[in-house]
Short mmCIF file of N, CA, C and O in Angstrom, two decimals:
data_model
loop_
_atom_site.label_atom_id
_atom_site.label_comp_id
_atom_site.label_asym_id
_atom_site.label_seq_id
_atom_site.Cartn_x
_atom_site.Cartn_y
_atom_site.Cartn_z
N MET A 281 -119.15 -75.93 20.31
CA MET A 281 -117.91 -75.58 20.96
C MET A 281 -117.02 -76.81 21.11
O MET A 281 -117.48 -77.90 21.39
N THR A 282 -115.75 -76.57 20.98
CA THR A 282 -114.77 -77.64 21.13
C THR A 282 -114.24 -77.62 22.56
O THR A 282 -113.88 -76.57 23.08
N ALA A 283 -114.19 -78.79 23.16
CA ALA A 283 -113.67 -78.89 24.54
C ALA A 283 -112.17 -78.60 24.54
O ALA A 283 -111.50 -78.79 23.52
N PRO A 284 -111.66 -78.15 25.67
CA PRO A 284 -110.22 -77.91 25.74
C PRO A 284 -109.45 -79.21 25.61
O PRO A 284 -109.97 -80.29 25.89
N GLY A 285 -108.21 -79.09 25.21
CA GLY A 285 -107.36 -80.27 25.09
C GLY A 285 -106.92 -80.76 26.47
O GLY A 285 -107.27 -80.19 27.49
N THR A 286 -106.15 -81.82 26.48
CA THR A 286 -105.60 -82.37 27.72
C THR A 286 -104.14 -81.98 27.80
O THR A 286 -103.42 -82.09 26.81
N VAL A 287 -103.70 -81.54 28.98
CA VAL A 287 -102.28 -81.23 29.14
C VAL A 287 -101.48 -82.49 28.85
O VAL A 287 -101.96 -83.60 29.03
N SER A 288 -100.27 -82.31 28.41
CA SER A 288 -99.41 -83.47 28.14
C SER A 288 -98.22 -83.45 29.09
O SER A 288 -97.91 -82.44 29.70
N ASN A 289 -97.60 -84.60 29.21
CA ASN A 289 -96.37 -84.74 29.99
C ASN A 289 -96.54 -84.32 31.45
O ASN A 289 -95.65 -83.69 32.02
N LEU A 290 -97.67 -84.67 32.08
CA LEU A 290 -97.84 -84.39 33.50
C LEU A 290 -96.83 -85.24 34.26
O LEU A 290 -96.79 -86.46 34.11
N HIS A 291 -95.98 -84.59 35.06
CA HIS A 291 -94.88 -85.30 35.72
C HIS A 291 -94.50 -84.61 37.03
O HIS A 291 -94.87 -83.47 37.28
N LEU A 292 -93.74 -85.33 37.82
CA LEU A 292 -93.24 -84.84 39.09
C LEU A 292 -91.82 -84.31 38.87
O LEU A 292 -90.92 -85.07 38.51
N ASN A 293 -91.63 -83.00 39.07
CA ASN A 293 -90.28 -82.41 38.93
C ASN A 293 -89.44 -82.71 40.16
O ASN A 293 -88.26 -83.03 40.05
N SER A 294 -90.05 -82.55 41.34
CA SER A 294 -89.32 -82.81 42.58
C SER A 294 -90.30 -83.10 43.70
O SER A 294 -91.48 -82.72 43.63
N GLN A 295 -89.80 -83.76 44.73
CA GLN A 295 -90.62 -84.08 45.90
C GLN A 295 -89.75 -84.04 47.14
O GLN A 295 -88.68 -84.63 47.18
N THR A 296 -90.22 -83.31 48.15
CA THR A 296 -89.60 -83.30 49.46
C THR A 296 -90.71 -83.54 50.46
O THR A 296 -91.51 -82.63 50.73
N GLY A 297 -90.80 -84.76 50.95
CA GLY A 297 -91.90 -85.10 51.86
C GLY A 297 -93.24 -84.94 51.17
O GLY A 297 -93.47 -85.50 50.10
N ARG A 298 -94.11 -84.10 51.76
CA ARG A 298 -95.44 -83.86 51.20
C ARG A 298 -95.45 -82.75 50.15
O ARG A 298 -96.46 -82.50 49.51
N SER A 299 -94.33 -82.05 49.99
CA SER A 299 -94.22 -80.94 49.05
C SER A 299 -93.80 -81.44 47.68
O SER A 299 -92.75 -82.07 47.54
N LEU A 300 -94.62 -81.16 46.69
CA LEU A 300 -94.37 -81.61 45.32
C LEU A 300 -94.26 -80.42 44.38
O LEU A 300 -94.97 -79.43 44.56
N ASN A 301 -93.40 -80.54 43.38
CA ASN A 301 -93.39 -79.60 42.28
C ASN A 301 -93.81 -80.41 41.06
O ASN A 301 -93.11 -81.36 40.67
N VAL A 302 -94.96 -80.08 40.50
CA VAL A 302 -95.56 -80.83 39.40
C VAL A 302 -95.48 -80.00 38.13
O VAL A 302 -95.74 -78.79 38.15
N GLY A 303 -95.10 -80.63 37.02
CA GLY A 303 -94.99 -79.93 35.75
C GLY A 303 -95.82 -80.58 34.66
O GLY A 303 -96.20 -81.75 34.77
N TRP A 304 -96.07 -79.83 33.58
CA TRP A 304 -96.82 -80.32 32.43
C TRP A 304 -96.63 -79.37 31.27
O TRP A 304 -96.09 -78.28 31.42
N THR A 305 -97.11 -79.77 30.11
CA THR A 305 -97.13 -78.91 28.93
C THR A 305 -98.58 -78.50 28.69
O THR A 305 -99.46 -79.36 28.59
N ALA A 306 -98.81 -77.19 28.63
CA ALA A 306 -100.17 -76.65 28.51
C ALA A 306 -100.81 -77.06 27.20
O ALA A 306 -100.15 -77.25 26.19
N SER A 307 -102.14 -77.16 27.24
CA SER A 307 -102.92 -77.41 26.04
C SER A 307 -103.81 -76.19 25.79
O SER A 307 -103.76 -75.22 26.54
N GLY A 308 -104.65 -76.25 24.79
CA GLY A 308 -105.40 -75.07 24.39
C GLY A 308 -106.84 -75.02 24.86
O GLY A 308 -107.34 -75.91 25.53
N ASP A 309 -107.50 -73.94 24.45
CA ASP A 309 -108.90 -73.66 24.77
C ASP A 309 -109.82 -74.53 23.91
O ASP A 309 -110.83 -75.04 24.40
N ASP A 310 -109.49 -74.66 22.65
CA ASP A 310 -110.26 -75.49 21.71
C ASP A 310 -109.32 -76.57 21.19
O ASP A 310 -108.56 -76.35 20.25
N GLY A 311 -109.35 -77.72 21.87
CA GLY A 311 -108.38 -78.76 21.54
C GLY A 311 -107.00 -78.25 21.92
O GLY A 311 -106.78 -77.80 23.04
N ALA A 312 -106.07 -78.25 20.97
CA ALA A 312 -104.71 -77.79 21.25
C ALA A 312 -104.49 -76.33 20.88
O ALA A 312 -103.41 -75.80 21.09
N SER A 313 -105.50 -75.65 20.33
CA SER A 313 -105.30 -74.26 19.92
C SER A 313 -105.87 -73.29 20.96
O SER A 313 -106.77 -73.62 21.73
N GLY A 314 -105.32 -72.09 20.96
CA GLY A 314 -105.76 -71.07 21.90
C GLY A 314 -105.14 -71.27 23.27
O GLY A 314 -104.16 -71.98 23.43
N GLN A 315 -105.74 -70.62 24.26
CA GLN A 315 -105.25 -70.73 25.63
C GLN A 315 -106.42 -71.06 26.54
O GLN A 315 -107.44 -70.37 26.54
N ALA A 316 -106.28 -72.13 27.32
CA ALA A 316 -107.33 -72.54 28.25
C ALA A 316 -107.57 -71.43 29.28
O ALA A 316 -106.76 -70.52 29.43
N SER A 317 -108.67 -71.52 30.02
CA SER A 317 -109.01 -70.49 31.00
C SER A 317 -108.60 -70.83 32.42
O SER A 317 -108.32 -69.94 33.21
N LEU A 318 -108.59 -72.12 32.76
CA LEU A 318 -108.30 -72.49 34.14
C LEU A 318 -107.88 -73.95 34.24
O LEU A 318 -108.41 -74.80 33.52
N TYR A 319 -106.94 -74.21 35.14
CA TYR A 319 -106.60 -75.57 35.54
C TYR A 319 -107.01 -75.73 37.00
O TYR A 319 -106.83 -74.82 37.80
N ALA A 320 -107.54 -76.88 37.35
CA ALA A 320 -107.87 -77.21 38.73
C ALA A 320 -107.12 -78.47 39.09
O ALA A 320 -107.26 -79.51 38.44
N LEU A 321 -106.30 -78.39 40.13
CA LEU A 321 -105.49 -79.52 40.57
C LEU A 321 -106.07 -80.08 41.86
O LEU A 321 -106.31 -79.34 42.82
N SER A 322 -106.31 -81.40 41.87
CA SER A 322 -106.87 -82.04 43.06
C SER A 322 -106.12 -83.34 43.33
O SER A 322 -105.36 -83.83 42.50
N PHE A 323 -106.35 -83.88 44.54
CA PHE A 323 -105.71 -85.13 44.97
C PHE A 323 -106.82 -86.09 45.36
O PHE A 323 -107.73 -85.73 46.11
N THR A 324 -106.76 -87.33 44.87
CA THR A 324 -107.71 -88.37 45.24
C THR A 324 -106.99 -89.41 46.09
O THR A 324 -106.01 -90.01 45.63
N ASP A 325 -107.44 -89.58 47.33
CA ASP A 325 -106.83 -90.53 48.26
C ASP A 325 -107.08 -91.95 47.78
O ASP A 325 -108.20 -92.33 47.44
N ALA A 326 -106.02 -92.77 47.77
CA ALA A 326 -106.13 -94.15 47.29
C ALA A 326 -106.96 -95.03 48.21
O ALA A 326 -107.63 -95.95 47.75
N SER A 327 -106.94 -94.77 49.51
CA SER A 327 -107.68 -95.61 50.46
C SER A 327 -109.15 -95.27 50.53
O SER A 327 -110.01 -96.14 50.41
N SER A 328 -109.45 -94.00 50.73
CA SER A 328 -110.85 -93.59 50.96
C SER A 328 -111.58 -93.13 49.70
O SER A 328 -112.79 -93.07 49.68
N GLY A 329 -110.82 -92.76 48.67
CA GLY A 329 -111.45 -92.20 47.47
C GLY A 329 -111.82 -90.74 47.62
O GLY A 329 -112.40 -90.14 46.71
N ALA A 330 -111.49 -90.12 48.76
CA ALA A 330 -111.80 -88.71 48.99
C ALA A 330 -111.04 -87.85 47.99
O ALA A 330 -109.85 -88.06 47.75
N VAL A 331 -111.75 -86.87 47.42
CA VAL A 331 -111.14 -85.93 46.48
C VAL A 331 -110.90 -84.63 47.23
O VAL A 331 -111.82 -84.05 47.80
N ILE A 332 -109.64 -84.18 47.23
CA ILE A 332 -109.25 -82.99 47.98
C ILE A 332 -108.72 -81.95 46.99
O ILE A 332 -107.72 -82.19 46.30
N PHE A 333 -109.40 -80.80 46.91
CA PHE A 333 -108.95 -79.72 46.03
C PHE A 333 -107.63 -79.17 46.55
O PHE A 333 -107.47 -78.93 47.74
N LEU A 334 -106.67 -78.94 45.65
CA LEU A 334 -105.37 -78.40 46.05
C LEU A 334 -105.16 -76.97 45.59
O LEU A 334 -104.75 -76.12 46.36
N LYS A 335 -105.42 -76.69 44.31
CA LYS A 335 -105.07 -75.37 43.80
C LYS A 335 -105.64 -75.14 42.40
O LYS A 335 -105.74 -76.07 41.61
N ASN A 336 -105.99 -73.88 42.10
CA ASN A 336 -106.30 -73.45 40.74
C ASN A 336 -105.05 -72.81 40.16
O ASN A 336 -104.28 -72.17 40.88
N VAL A 337 -104.86 -72.98 38.85
CA VAL A 337 -103.69 -72.43 38.18
C VAL A 337 -104.15 -71.76 36.89
O VAL A 337 -104.99 -72.30 36.16
N ILE A 338 -103.61 -70.57 36.61
CA ILE A 338 -103.88 -69.88 35.35
C ILE A 338 -103.02 -70.53 34.27
O ILE A 338 -101.80 -70.62 34.42
N PRO A 339 -103.64 -70.99 33.18
CA PRO A 339 -102.87 -71.68 32.14
C PRO A 339 -101.95 -70.77 31.34
O PRO A 339 -102.23 -69.59 31.15
N ALA A 340 -100.88 -71.36 30.85
CA ALA A 340 -99.99 -70.71 29.90
C ALA A 340 -100.53 -70.97 28.49
O ALA A 340 -101.50 -71.71 28.32
N ALA A 341 -99.90 -70.39 27.50
CA ALA A 341 -100.29 -70.63 26.11
C ALA A 341 -100.05 -72.10 25.76
O ALA A 341 -99.17 -72.75 26.34
N SER A 342 -100.81 -72.61 24.84
CA SER A 342 -100.70 -74.00 24.42
C SER A 342 -99.27 -74.31 23.99
O SER A 342 -98.64 -73.55 23.27
N GLY A 343 -98.74 -75.44 24.49
CA GLY A 343 -97.40 -75.87 24.14
C GLY A 343 -96.31 -75.39 25.09
O GLY A 343 -95.17 -75.80 24.98
N VAL A 344 -96.66 -74.51 26.03
CA VAL A 344 -95.68 -73.97 26.97
C VAL A 344 -95.63 -74.83 28.23
O VAL A 344 -96.67 -75.27 28.73
N GLY A 345 -94.44 -75.06 28.76
CA GLY A 345 -94.29 -75.83 29.99
C GLY A 345 -94.72 -75.01 31.20
O GLY A 345 -94.49 -73.81 31.26
N GLN A 346 -95.35 -75.66 32.15
CA GLN A 346 -95.77 -75.03 33.40
C GLN A 346 -95.38 -75.90 34.57
O GLN A 346 -95.19 -77.11 34.41
N ALA A 347 -95.27 -75.30 35.73
CA ALA A 347 -94.99 -76.04 36.96
C ALA A 347 -95.65 -75.31 38.13
O ALA A 347 -95.85 -74.10 38.09
N VAL A 348 -96.00 -76.09 39.16
CA VAL A 348 -96.65 -75.52 40.34
C VAL A 348 -96.24 -76.33 41.56
O VAL A 348 -95.98 -77.53 41.46
N ASP A 349 -96.15 -75.65 42.70
CA ASP A 349 -95.85 -76.31 43.97
C ASP A 349 -97.15 -76.60 44.70
O ASP A 349 -98.03 -75.72 44.78
N VAL A 350 -97.29 -77.80 45.23
CA VAL A 350 -98.46 -78.19 46.03
C VAL A 350 -98.01 -79.03 47.21
O VAL A 350 -96.92 -79.60 47.19
N LYS A 351 -98.86 -79.10 48.23
CA LYS A 351 -98.61 -79.98 49.38
C LYS A 351 -99.76 -80.97 49.47
O LYS A 351 -100.92 -80.58 49.42
N ILE A 352 -99.41 -82.22 49.62
CA ILE A 352 -100.41 -83.25 49.82
C ILE A 352 -100.85 -83.16 51.29
O ILE A 352 -100.01 -83.02 52.18
N PRO A 353 -102.14 -83.25 51.56
CA PRO A 353 -102.61 -83.14 52.95
C PRO A 353 -102.07 -84.28 53.83
O PRO A 353 -101.78 -85.37 53.35
N TYR A 354 -101.92 -83.98 55.13
CA TYR A 354 -101.50 -85.00 56.08
C TYR A 354 -102.46 -86.19 56.04
O TYR A 354 -103.64 -86.04 55.75
N ARG A 355 -101.92 -87.35 56.36
CA ARG A 355 -102.66 -88.61 56.47
C ARG A 355 -103.23 -89.12 55.15
O ARG A 355 -104.25 -89.80 55.13
N HIS A 356 -102.58 -88.76 54.07
CA HIS A 356 -102.96 -89.25 52.73
C HIS A 356 -101.68 -89.66 52.00
O HIS A 356 -101.21 -88.96 51.11
N PRO A 357 -101.10 -90.81 52.36
CA PRO A 357 -99.79 -91.18 51.82
C PRO A 357 -99.77 -91.62 50.36
O PRO A 357 -98.73 -91.53 49.72
N THR A 358 -100.88 -92.11 49.83
CA THR A 358 -100.90 -92.52 48.43
C THR A 358 -102.17 -92.03 47.76
O THR A 358 -103.22 -91.92 48.39
N GLY A 359 -102.05 -91.75 46.48
CA GLY A 359 -103.22 -91.32 45.73
C GLY A 359 -102.84 -90.84 44.35
O GLY A 359 -101.76 -91.15 43.84
N THR A 360 -103.73 -90.05 43.77
CA THR A 360 -103.57 -89.60 42.40
C THR A 360 -103.81 -88.10 42.31
O THR A 360 -104.82 -87.60 42.82
N LEU A 361 -102.87 -87.39 41.66
CA LEU A 361 -103.10 -85.98 41.33
C LEU A 361 -103.90 -85.94 40.03
O LEU A 361 -103.62 -86.71 39.10
N THR A 362 -104.87 -85.06 39.99
CA THR A 362 -105.68 -84.90 38.77
C THR A 362 -105.65 -83.44 38.36
O THR A 362 -105.95 -82.56 39.18
N LEU A 363 -105.28 -83.18 37.12
CA LEU A 363 -105.25 -81.82 36.57
C LEU A 363 -106.38 -81.71 35.54
O LEU A 363 -106.36 -82.39 34.52
N ARG A 364 -107.37 -80.88 35.89
CA ARG A 364 -108.52 -80.67 35.00
C ARG A 364 -108.36 -79.33 34.29
O ARG A 364 -107.97 -78.35 34.90
N GLU A 365 -108.70 -79.31 33.02
CA GLU A 365 -108.56 -78.11 32.20
C GLU A 365 -109.94 -77.62 31.77
O GLU A 365 -110.78 -78.41 31.35
N TYR A 366 -110.15 -76.31 31.88
CA TYR A 366 -111.43 -75.70 31.52
C TYR A 366 -111.21 -74.60 30.48
O TYR A 366 -110.20 -73.89 30.53
N ASP A 367 -112.18 -74.46 29.57
CA ASP A 367 -112.09 -73.39 28.58
C ASP A 367 -112.95 -72.20 29.02
O ASP A 367 -113.55 -72.21 30.09
N ASN A 368 -113.02 -71.17 28.17
CA ASN A 368 -113.73 -69.94 28.52
C ASN A 368 -115.25 -70.11 28.59
O ASN A 368 -115.95 -69.23 29.08
N ALA A 369 -115.78 -71.25 28.12
CA ALA A 369 -117.21 -71.51 28.20
C ALA A 369 -117.54 -72.45 29.36
O ALA A 369 -118.69 -72.84 29.54
N GLY A 370 -116.52 -72.84 30.14
CA GLY A 370 -116.75 -73.74 31.27
C GLY A 370 -116.69 -75.21 30.92
O GLY A 370 -116.94 -76.06 31.78
N ASN A 371 -116.35 -75.53 29.67
CA ASN A 371 -116.22 -76.93 29.27
C ASN A 371 -114.96 -77.53 29.87
O ASN A 371 -113.93 -76.87 29.95
N GLU A 372 -115.04 -78.78 30.28
CA GLU A 372 -113.89 -79.48 30.85
C GLU A 372 -113.30 -80.43 29.83
O GLU A 372 -114.02 -81.17 29.17
N GLY A 373 -111.98 -80.42 29.72
CA GLY A 373 -111.29 -81.37 28.87
C GLY A 373 -111.07 -82.68 29.62
O GLY A 373 -111.46 -82.84 30.77
N VAL A 374 -110.44 -83.62 28.97
CA VAL A 374 -110.12 -84.89 29.59
C VAL A 374 -109.02 -84.65 30.63
O VAL A 374 -107.98 -84.09 30.29
N PRO A 375 -109.24 -85.04 31.90
CA PRO A 375 -108.22 -84.78 32.92
C PRO A 375 -106.95 -85.60 32.73
O PRO A 375 -107.00 -86.70 32.19
N ALA A 376 -105.84 -85.05 33.18
CA ALA A 376 -104.57 -85.77 33.20
C ALA A 376 -104.32 -86.20 34.65
O ALA A 376 -104.66 -85.47 35.58
N THR A 377 -103.75 -87.39 34.84
CA THR A 377 -103.55 -87.90 36.20
C THR A 377 -102.10 -88.35 36.41
O THR A 377 -101.39 -88.67 35.44
N LEU A 378 -101.70 -88.36 37.68
CA LEU A 378 -100.35 -88.75 38.05
C LEU A 378 -100.40 -89.41 39.43
O LEU A 378 -100.84 -88.79 40.39
N PRO A 379 -99.97 -90.68 39.55
CA PRO A 379 -99.95 -91.32 40.86
C PRO A 379 -98.82 -90.74 41.72
O PRO A 379 -97.73 -90.46 41.20
N VAL A 380 -99.09 -90.55 43.01
CA VAL A 380 -98.06 -90.05 43.93
C VAL A 380 -98.10 -90.86 45.23
O VAL A 380 -99.13 -91.42 45.60
N SER A 381 -96.96 -90.90 45.90
CA SER A 381 -96.90 -91.56 47.20
C SER A 381 -95.91 -90.82 48.09
O SER A 381 -94.97 -90.19 47.60
N ILE A 382 -96.17 -90.91 49.38
CA ILE A 382 -95.38 -90.23 50.39
C ILE A 382 -95.07 -91.26 51.47
O ILE A 382 -95.92 -92.09 51.79
N SER A 383 -93.88 -91.19 52.05
CA SER A 383 -93.57 -92.13 53.12
C SER A 383 -94.54 -91.91 54.28
O SER A 383 -95.02 -90.80 54.51
N LEU A 384 -94.86 -92.98 55.00
CA LEU A 384 -95.83 -92.89 56.10
C LEU A 384 -95.42 -91.88 57.16
O LEU A 384 -96.24 -91.13 57.66
N ILE A 385 -94.15 -91.83 57.50
CA ILE A 385 -93.72 -90.92 58.56
C ILE A 385 -93.84 -89.46 58.13
O ILE A 385 -94.15 -88.59 58.95
N GLU A 386 -93.62 -89.16 56.85
CA GLU A 386 -93.78 -87.79 56.36
C GLU A 386 -95.24 -87.46 56.09
O GLU A 386 -95.65 -86.32 56.22
N GLY A 387 -96.00 -88.47 55.74
CA GLY A 387 -97.42 -88.25 55.44
C GLY A 387 -98.30 -88.19 56.66
O GLY A 387 -99.40 -87.66 56.62
N ASP A 388 -97.83 -88.75 57.78
CA ASP A 388 -98.63 -88.74 59.00
C ASP A 388 -97.71 -88.61 60.22
O ASP A 388 -97.28 -89.61 60.79
N PRO A 389 -97.39 -87.38 60.61
CA PRO A 389 -96.48 -87.18 61.73
C PRO A 389 -97.07 -87.60 63.07
O PRO A 389 -96.38 -87.60 64.07
N TYR A 390 -98.33 -87.98 63.08
CA TYR A 390 -99.01 -88.36 64.31
C TYR A 390 -98.95 -89.86 64.57
O TYR A 390 -99.51 -90.35 65.54
N LEU A 391 -98.29 -90.60 63.68
CA LEU A 391 -98.16 -92.05 63.87
C LEU A 391 -97.29 -92.34 65.10
O LEU A 391 -96.23 -91.73 65.29
N ALA A 392 -97.76 -93.24 65.91
CA ALA A 392 -96.95 -93.68 67.06
C ALA A 392 -95.99 -94.75 66.60
O ALA A 392 -96.34 -95.61 65.80
N SER A 393 -94.79 -94.69 67.09
CA SER A 393 -93.82 -95.72 66.75
C SER A 393 -93.16 -96.21 68.03
O SER A 393 -93.00 -95.46 68.98
N LEU A 394 -92.82 -97.47 68.03
CA LEU A 394 -92.16 -98.07 69.18
C LEU A 394 -90.67 -98.13 68.93
O LEU A 394 -90.22 -98.41 67.83
N GLY A 395 -89.93 -97.86 69.97
CA GLY A 395 -88.48 -97.93 69.85
C GLY A 395 -87.88 -97.93 71.24
O GLY A 395 -88.57 -98.07 72.25
N VAL A 396 -86.59 -97.75 71.30
CA VAL A 396 -85.88 -97.71 72.57
C VAL A 396 -86.32 -96.47 73.34
O VAL A 396 -86.40 -95.38 72.78
N HIS A 397 -86.61 -96.65 74.63
CA HIS A 397 -87.02 -95.49 75.42
C HIS A 397 -85.80 -94.64 75.76
O HIS A 397 -84.69 -95.14 75.93
N LEU A 398 -86.02 -93.35 75.82
CA LEU A 398 -84.97 -92.40 76.14
C LEU A 398 -85.43 -91.55 77.30
O LEU A 398 -86.62 -91.32 77.49
N SER A 399 -84.49 -91.04 78.06
CA SER A 399 -84.87 -90.17 79.16
C SER A 399 -85.40 -88.85 78.61
O SER A 399 -85.06 -88.43 77.51
N LEU A 400 -86.24 -88.20 79.38
CA LEU A 400 -86.84 -86.95 78.95
C LEU A 400 -85.93 -85.76 79.16
O LEU A 400 -86.20 -84.67 78.68
N SER A 401 -84.85 -85.95 79.89
CA SER A 401 -83.94 -84.86 80.17
C SER A 401 -82.53 -85.28 79.80
O SER A 401 -82.14 -86.44 79.93
N ALA A 402 -81.77 -84.32 79.36
CA ALA A 402 -80.37 -84.59 79.02
C ALA A 402 -79.46 -84.10 80.13
O ALA A 402 -78.27 -83.91 79.94
N GLY A 403 -80.02 -83.87 81.30
CA GLY A 403 -79.19 -83.40 82.42
C GLY A 403 -79.71 -82.08 82.91
O GLY A 403 -80.89 -81.76 82.81
N GLY A 404 -78.85 -81.30 83.47
CA GLY A 404 -79.25 -80.00 83.98
C GLY A 404 -79.05 -79.94 85.48
O GLY A 404 -78.57 -80.87 86.11
N VAL A 405 -79.43 -78.82 86.03
CA VAL A 405 -79.28 -78.60 87.48
C VAL A 405 -80.66 -78.36 88.05
O VAL A 405 -81.44 -77.55 87.52
N GLY A 406 -80.97 -79.05 89.15
CA GLY A 406 -82.25 -78.85 89.82
C GLY A 406 -82.34 -77.45 90.41
O GLY A 406 -81.34 -76.86 90.86
N LEU A 407 -83.51 -76.87 90.38
CA LEU A 407 -83.74 -75.53 90.92
C LEU A 407 -84.32 -75.62 92.32
O LEU A 407 -85.16 -76.46 92.60
N ALA A 408 -83.89 -74.75 93.19
CA ALA A 408 -84.46 -74.70 94.54
C ALA A 408 -85.72 -73.86 94.51
O ALA A 408 -85.75 -72.80 93.89
N TYR A 409 -86.75 -74.32 95.17
CA TYR A 409 -88.01 -73.57 95.20
C TYR A 409 -88.12 -72.71 96.40
O TYR A 409 -87.90 -72.93 97.48
#
């Protein structure tokens, strides 16, 4: 059996904070021919090396462009997206990878930051009890 091919042109179409739209050109079931059976998209954290599964995608025919929306998990500002391709026999092709990064404030909303203190109230009228 021939292993599936590797998707080509893995790229970032758009990014808004942790939300990414990732695109690529599909490859085949046997090298570049046919249609693969499954793509598995995961994220590998640059600091810890933790691999986090993101999504499975049904492949298009070989040579067709595809895109998918994913969210990078909180507290993982840098890492690598990996797109693995599988054929109908369960063979895995060579994975395609794409480095990604997210600003710290968007990647971890729980970060404490120091700044000018502000009052907790913008005014109002006291209530009688």
